[in-house]
Amino acid sequence: MAFQGTQKYIASADLQLAVNAAITLERPLLIKGEPGTGKTLLAEELASSLNVELIQWHIKSTTKAQQGLYEYDAVSRLRDSQLGDERVHDIGNYIVKGKLWEAFEAEQRPVLLIDEIDKADIEFPNDLLLELDKMEFYVYETQQRVKAQNRPIIIITSNNEKELPDAFLRRCFFHYIKFPTPDEMREVVAVHFPDIKKRLLEAALEAFFNVRDVPGLKKKPSTSELIDWLKLLVAEDIPAEALQDKDGKSSIPPLYGALLKNEQDIHLFEKLVFMARR
C-alpha cells in the first residue's frame, strides 16, 4: 500500500515518492529538514497509515550503537549471584534487547524510527552499517544470531548538526523536506484549525513568512511554531487587524514569543522594526 499522507499529516508529492521508493528498495529513508518540519511525525503517521507497530529509538549525545542491538546487564547478574538467585545460571536472563532487536523479531513488518541520528558520536552511523545492511547481528554472550523476520521500514531523521559518513549515506534513500510554501502551509493549518477565520489565517501567514524572511535570524520559526502561535491567536481572539502592518510600516506581531525562541533574534527583529519606522 503506497503512502499518500494522512488526515493529520500533509505530505508533499516529493515526500510521498521518497517514502514509497525507500520501501520498494528496502533501504532506510534518511530525512533531513529544518527542526519542526514534521520529520519525526512522518514515522508516526506512516506507521498509522500502514496499521503497523512503530518502534522509536530517540538518539542522545550519549547513545551508543550497541544499545540499539542489546546490552549485557553484568551488574544485575553479579547482584543475583551474591543473593544465590538461580537465574544467574542462564546468561540470557541478563541480555536487554534494544530497539533494533525489537524491530527484527516483530511478527509483522514494523516502522523503526531512528530519531536525530546526528546527535550521537560521529562513529555511531558507521557502527550500524552491517546491521542495517544485512538485517542481522550476533549476540556473543549467548552465541545467538538475531536475524530480522521481516525487514522493518526504517526512518532516520537528522537536523544536520553533524555530517554523516559517506558509507552510511550510500545505504540510505535521502530526502530533504523543503519548507512548505504558503499554499502548502494553508493545507497544514487546515488540519489543525479547520474553522479558523480566513482573514486571520491570511494575516497570520503573511506575518509569519515576513518573520522568516528577516535576514540574520539564528532560528527561523518553523511549522510547529506557527501552529502554536495560531493556537494562541485563536485562544486570545486576536483580530486579523492586529497582525497587519499599519501605514505600510513593519510591526511586531502579538505573542511573537511563540515564533522567536532566543533573545538575539528578538533584539534583531525589534531593531529592524524600529529602523523601518524611522
Coordinates of C-alpha atoms in Angstrom, one line a residue:
M1 CA 0.0 0.0 0.0
A2 CA 1.5 3.3 -1.1
F3 CA 1.9 6.1 1.4
Q4 CA 0.0 9.2 0.5
G5 CA 0.0 11.1 3.8
T6 CA -2.8 11.0 6.3
Q7 CA -5.6 13.3 7.6
K8 CA -3.2 14.5 10.2
Y9 CA -0.1 14.7 8.0
I10 CA 0.1 16.6 4.7
A11 CA 2.9 15.0 2.7
S12 CA 4.2 16.7 -0.5
A13 CA 4.3 14.7 -3.7
D14 CA 8.1 14.5 -3.5
L15 CA 7.9 13.2 0.1
Q16 CA 5.4 10.6 -0.9
L17 CA 7.7 9.4 -3.7
A18 CA 10.7 9.3 -1.3
V19 CA 8.8 7.2 1.3
N20 CA 7.5 4.7 -1.3
A21 CA 10.8 4.5 -3.1
A22 CA 12.6 3.6 0.2
I23 CA 10.0 1.0 1.0
T24 CA 10.4 -0.5 -2.5
L25 CA 14.2 -0.5 -2.3
E26 CA 14.1 -1.8 1.3
R27 CA 16.6 0.9 2.3
P28 CA 16.5 3.2 5.3
L29 CA 14.9 6.6 4.5
L30 CA 17.1 9.4 5.7
I31 CA 15.0 12.5 6.3
K32 CA 16.6 16.0 6.8
G33 CA 15.0 19.4 7.1
E34 CA 14.6 22.3 9.5
P35 CA 13.5 21.4 13.1
G36 CA 9.8 21.5 13.3
T37 CA 9.0 20.4 9.7
G38 CA 7.5 17.1 10.7
K39 CA 10.4 14.6 10.3
T40 CA 9.5 12.6 13.5
L41 CA 5.8 12.9 12.8
L42 CA 6.3 11.3 9.4
A43 CA 7.3 8.0 11.0
E44 CA 4.3 8.1 13.4
E45 CA 1.8 8.8 10.6
L46 CA 3.5 6.2 8.2
A47 CA 3.0 3.5 10.9
S48 CA -0.6 4.7 11.4
S49 CA -1.4 4.7 7.7
L50 CA 0.0 1.2 7.3
N51 CA -1.5 0.0 10.6
V52 CA 1.8 -1.4 11.8
E53 CA 3.8 -1.1 15.0
L54 CA 6.0 1.9 15.5
I55 CA 9.3 1.3 17.3
Q56 CA 11.0 4.6 18.3
W57 CA 14.7 4.9 19.1
H58 CA 15.4 8.5 20.2
I59 CA 19.1 9.3 19.9
K60 CA 21.0 11.3 22.5
S61 CA 24.6 12.5 22.6
T62 CA 25.5 9.6 24.9
T63 CA 23.7 6.9 22.9
K64 CA 25.9 4.1 21.6
A65 CA 25.0 1.9 18.6
Q66 CA 25.3 -1.3 20.8
Q67 CA 22.3 -0.1 22.8
G68 CA 20.2 -0.4 19.7
L69 CA 21.1 -4.1 19.5
Y70 CA 21.3 -5.3 23.1
E71 CA 23.1 -4.7 26.4
Y72 CA 24.5 -7.2 28.9
D73 CA 23.5 -6.3 32.4
A74 CA 26.5 -7.6 34.3
V75 CA 25.7 -5.6 37.4
S76 CA 22.3 -7.4 37.9
R77 CA 23.9 -10.8 37.3
L78 CA 26.6 -10.1 39.9
R79 CA 24.0 -9.0 42.4
D80 CA 21.9 -12.1 41.8
S81 CA 24.9 -14.3 42.2
Q82 CA 25.6 -12.8 45.6
L83 CA 22.0 -13.5 46.6
G84 CA 22.1 -17.1 45.3
D85 CA 19.5 -16.5 42.6
E86 CA 19.1 -19.4 40.2
R87 CA 18.7 -17.0 37.3
V88 CA 22.5 -16.4 37.2
H89 CA 23.0 -19.8 35.5
D90 CA 21.3 -18.6 32.3
I91 CA 23.2 -15.5 30.9
G92 CA 20.2 -14.9 28.6
N93 CA 18.3 -13.6 31.6
Y94 CA 20.7 -10.6 31.6
I95 CA 20.5 -9.7 28.0
V96 CA 18.4 -6.5 27.5
K97 CA 17.0 -6.2 24.0
G98 CA 17.5 -3.0 22.1
K99 CA 15.2 -1.2 19.6
L100 CA 16.7 -3.0 16.6
W101 CA 16.2 -6.4 18.2
E102 CA 12.6 -5.5 18.9
A103 CA 12.1 -4.5 15.2
F104 CA 13.9 -7.6 14.0
E105 CA 11.7 -10.1 15.9
A106 CA 8.4 -8.3 15.2
E107 CA 5.9 -10.7 13.6
Q108 CA 4.6 -8.0 11.3
R109 CA 6.8 -5.6 9.4
P110 CA 7.2 -2.6 11.7
V111 CA 8.3 1.0 11.2
L112 CA 11.5 1.7 13.0
L113 CA 12.3 5.4 13.8
I114 CA 15.9 6.3 14.5
D115 CA 15.4 9.9 15.6
E116 CA 18.0 12.6 15.3
I117 CA 20.9 10.4 14.5
D118 CA 23.2 13.4 14.2
K119 CA 23.1 13.9 17.9
A120 CA 25.3 10.9 18.6
D121 CA 29.0 10.4 18.2
I122 CA 30.4 10.6 14.6
E123 CA 31.1 6.9 14.7
F124 CA 27.5 6.0 15.6
P125 CA 26.2 5.6 12.0
N126 CA 29.3 3.5 10.9
D127 CA 28.7 1.2 13.9
L128 CA 25.3 0.3 12.5
L129 CA 26.3 -0.3 8.9
L130 CA 26.4 -4.1 8.9
E131 CA 23.2 -4.4 11.0
L132 CA 21.2 -2.1 8.7
D133 CA 22.6 -3.7 5.6
K134 CA 22.4 -7.4 6.5
M135 CA 19.5 -7.0 8.9
E136 CA 21.2 -9.3 11.4
F137 CA 23.7 -9.3 14.3
Y138 CA 25.4 -11.7 16.7
V139 CA 25.0 -11.9 20.5
Y140 CA 28.4 -13.0 21.7
E141 CA 27.3 -13.7 25.3
T142 CA 24.7 -16.3 24.2
Q143 CA 26.3 -17.2 20.9
Q144 CA 23.0 -16.3 19.2
R145 CA 22.4 -14.8 15.7
V146 CA 19.4 -12.5 15.5
K147 CA 18.0 -12.0 12.1
A148 CA 15.1 -9.9 11.0
Q149 CA 11.9 -12.0 10.4
N150 CA 10.5 -9.1 8.4
R151 CA 12.7 -6.3 7.2
P152 CA 11.5 -3.2 9.0
I153 CA 10.7 0.1 7.3
I154 CA 13.4 2.4 8.7
I155 CA 13.0 6.1 9.0
I156 CA 16.2 8.0 10.1
T157 CA 15.9 11.7 10.9
S158 CA 18.7 14.3 11.1
N159 CA 18.9 18.0 11.8
N160 CA 22.2 18.4 10.1
E161 CA 24.1 19.0 13.3
K162 CA 26.9 16.7 12.0
E163 CA 27.9 15.4 8.6
L164 CA 27.1 11.7 8.2
P165 CA 29.7 9.3 6.8
D166 CA 29.6 8.5 3.1
A167 CA 29.4 4.8 3.7
F168 CA 26.3 5.3 5.7
L169 CA 24.7 7.7 3.2
R170 CA 25.3 5.2 0.4
R171 CA 23.0 2.7 2.2
C172 CA 20.1 5.2 2.6
F173 CA 17.5 6.8 0.4
F174 CA 17.7 10.5 1.0
H175 CA 15.0 13.2 1.1
Y176 CA 15.2 16.8 2.3
I177 CA 11.9 18.2 3.5
K178 CA 11.6 21.7 1.9
F179 CA 9.9 24.3 4.0
P180 CA 6.2 24.5 3.0
T181 CA 5.1 27.2 0.6
P182 CA 2.2 29.4 1.7
D183 CA -0.3 27.3 -0.2
E184 CA 1.1 24.1 1.4
M185 CA 1.1 25.8 4.8
R186 CA -2.6 26.5 4.4
E187 CA -3.3 22.8 4.0
V188 CA -1.2 22.0 7.1
V189 CA -3.1 24.7 9.1
A190 CA -6.4 23.4 7.9
V191 CA -5.7 20.0 9.5
H192 CA -5.2 21.7 12.9
F193 CA -7.7 24.6 12.6
P194 CA -10.4 23.7 10.1
D195 CA -12.6 26.5 11.3
I196 CA -10.1 29.3 11.5
K197 CA -11.2 32.6 10.1
K198 CA -9.8 33.2 6.7
R199 CA -8.8 36.8 7.3
L200 CA -6.9 35.8 10.5
L201 CA -5.2 32.9 8.7
E202 CA -4.1 35.1 5.8
A203 CA -2.8 37.9 8.1
A204 CA -1.0 35.3 10.3
L205 CA 0.6 33.6 7.3
E206 CA 1.8 36.9 5.9
A207 CA 3.3 37.9 9.3
F208 CA 4.8 34.5 9.8
F209 CA 6.6 34.5 6.4
N210 CA 7.7 38.1 6.9
V211 CA 9.4 37.0 10.2
R212 CA 11.1 34.0 8.4
D213 CA 12.4 36.4 5.7
V214 CA 14.2 38.6 8.2
P215 CA 17.9 38.3 7.3
G216 CA 20.3 37.1 10.1
L217 CA 17.8 35.1 12.2
K218 CA 19.6 32.4 14.2
K219 CA 16.4 30.3 14.5
K220 CA 13.7 30.8 11.9
P221 CA 10.2 29.9 13.1
S222 CA 9.1 26.5 11.9
T223 CA 5.7 24.9 11.1
S224 CA 5.3 23.7 14.7
E225 CA 5.9 27.3 16.0
L226 CA 3.3 28.6 13.5
I227 CA 0.7 26.0 14.9
D228 CA 1.5 27.1 18.5
W229 CA 1.2 30.8 17.5
L230 CA -2.1 30.3 15.7
K231 CA -3.4 28.3 18.7
L232 CA -2.7 31.4 20.9
L233 CA -4.2 33.8 18.4
V234 CA -7.4 31.8 18.4
A235 CA -7.5 31.4 22.1
E236 CA -6.9 35.1 22.8
D237 CA -9.3 36.1 20.0
I238 CA -6.7 38.3 18.4
P239 CA -8.2 40.1 15.4
A240 CA -6.6 40.0 11.9
E241 CA -6.1 43.8 12.0
A242 CA -3.6 43.4 14.9
L243 CA -1.3 41.3 12.7
Q244 CA -1.3 43.6 9.7
D245 CA 1.3 46.4 9.1
K246 CA -0.1 49.9 9.8
D247 CA 0.7 52.6 7.2
G248 CA 2.8 50.2 5.3
K249 CA 5.4 50.0 8.1
S250 CA 6.7 47.0 9.8
S251 CA 5.3 46.0 13.2
I252 CA 6.0 43.4 15.9
P253 CA 3.3 40.6 15.8
P254 CA 1.5 40.0 19.0
L255 CA 2.6 36.9 21.1
Y256 CA 5.8 36.8 19.0
G257 CA 7.4 34.8 21.8
A258 CA 5.8 31.7 20.2
L259 CA 7.7 32.4 16.9
L260 CA 11.1 33.7 18.1
K261 CA 13.0 31.5 20.5
N262 CA 16.1 33.4 21.6
E263 CA 17.0 36.9 22.7
Q264 CA 19.3 37.6 19.8
D265 CA 16.5 37.1 17.2
I266 CA 14.1 39.1 19.3
H267 CA 16.6 42.0 19.5
L268 CA 17.4 41.8 15.8
F269 CA 13.7 41.8 14.9
E270 CA 12.9 44.8 17.2
K271 CA 15.9 46.7 15.8
L272 CA 14.7 46.1 12.2
V273 CA 11.2 47.2 13.0
F274 CA 12.5 50.3 14.7
M275 CA 14.6 51.2 11.7
A276 CA 11.7 50.7 9.4
R277 CA 9.5 53.1 11.4
R278 CA 12.0 55.9 11.2

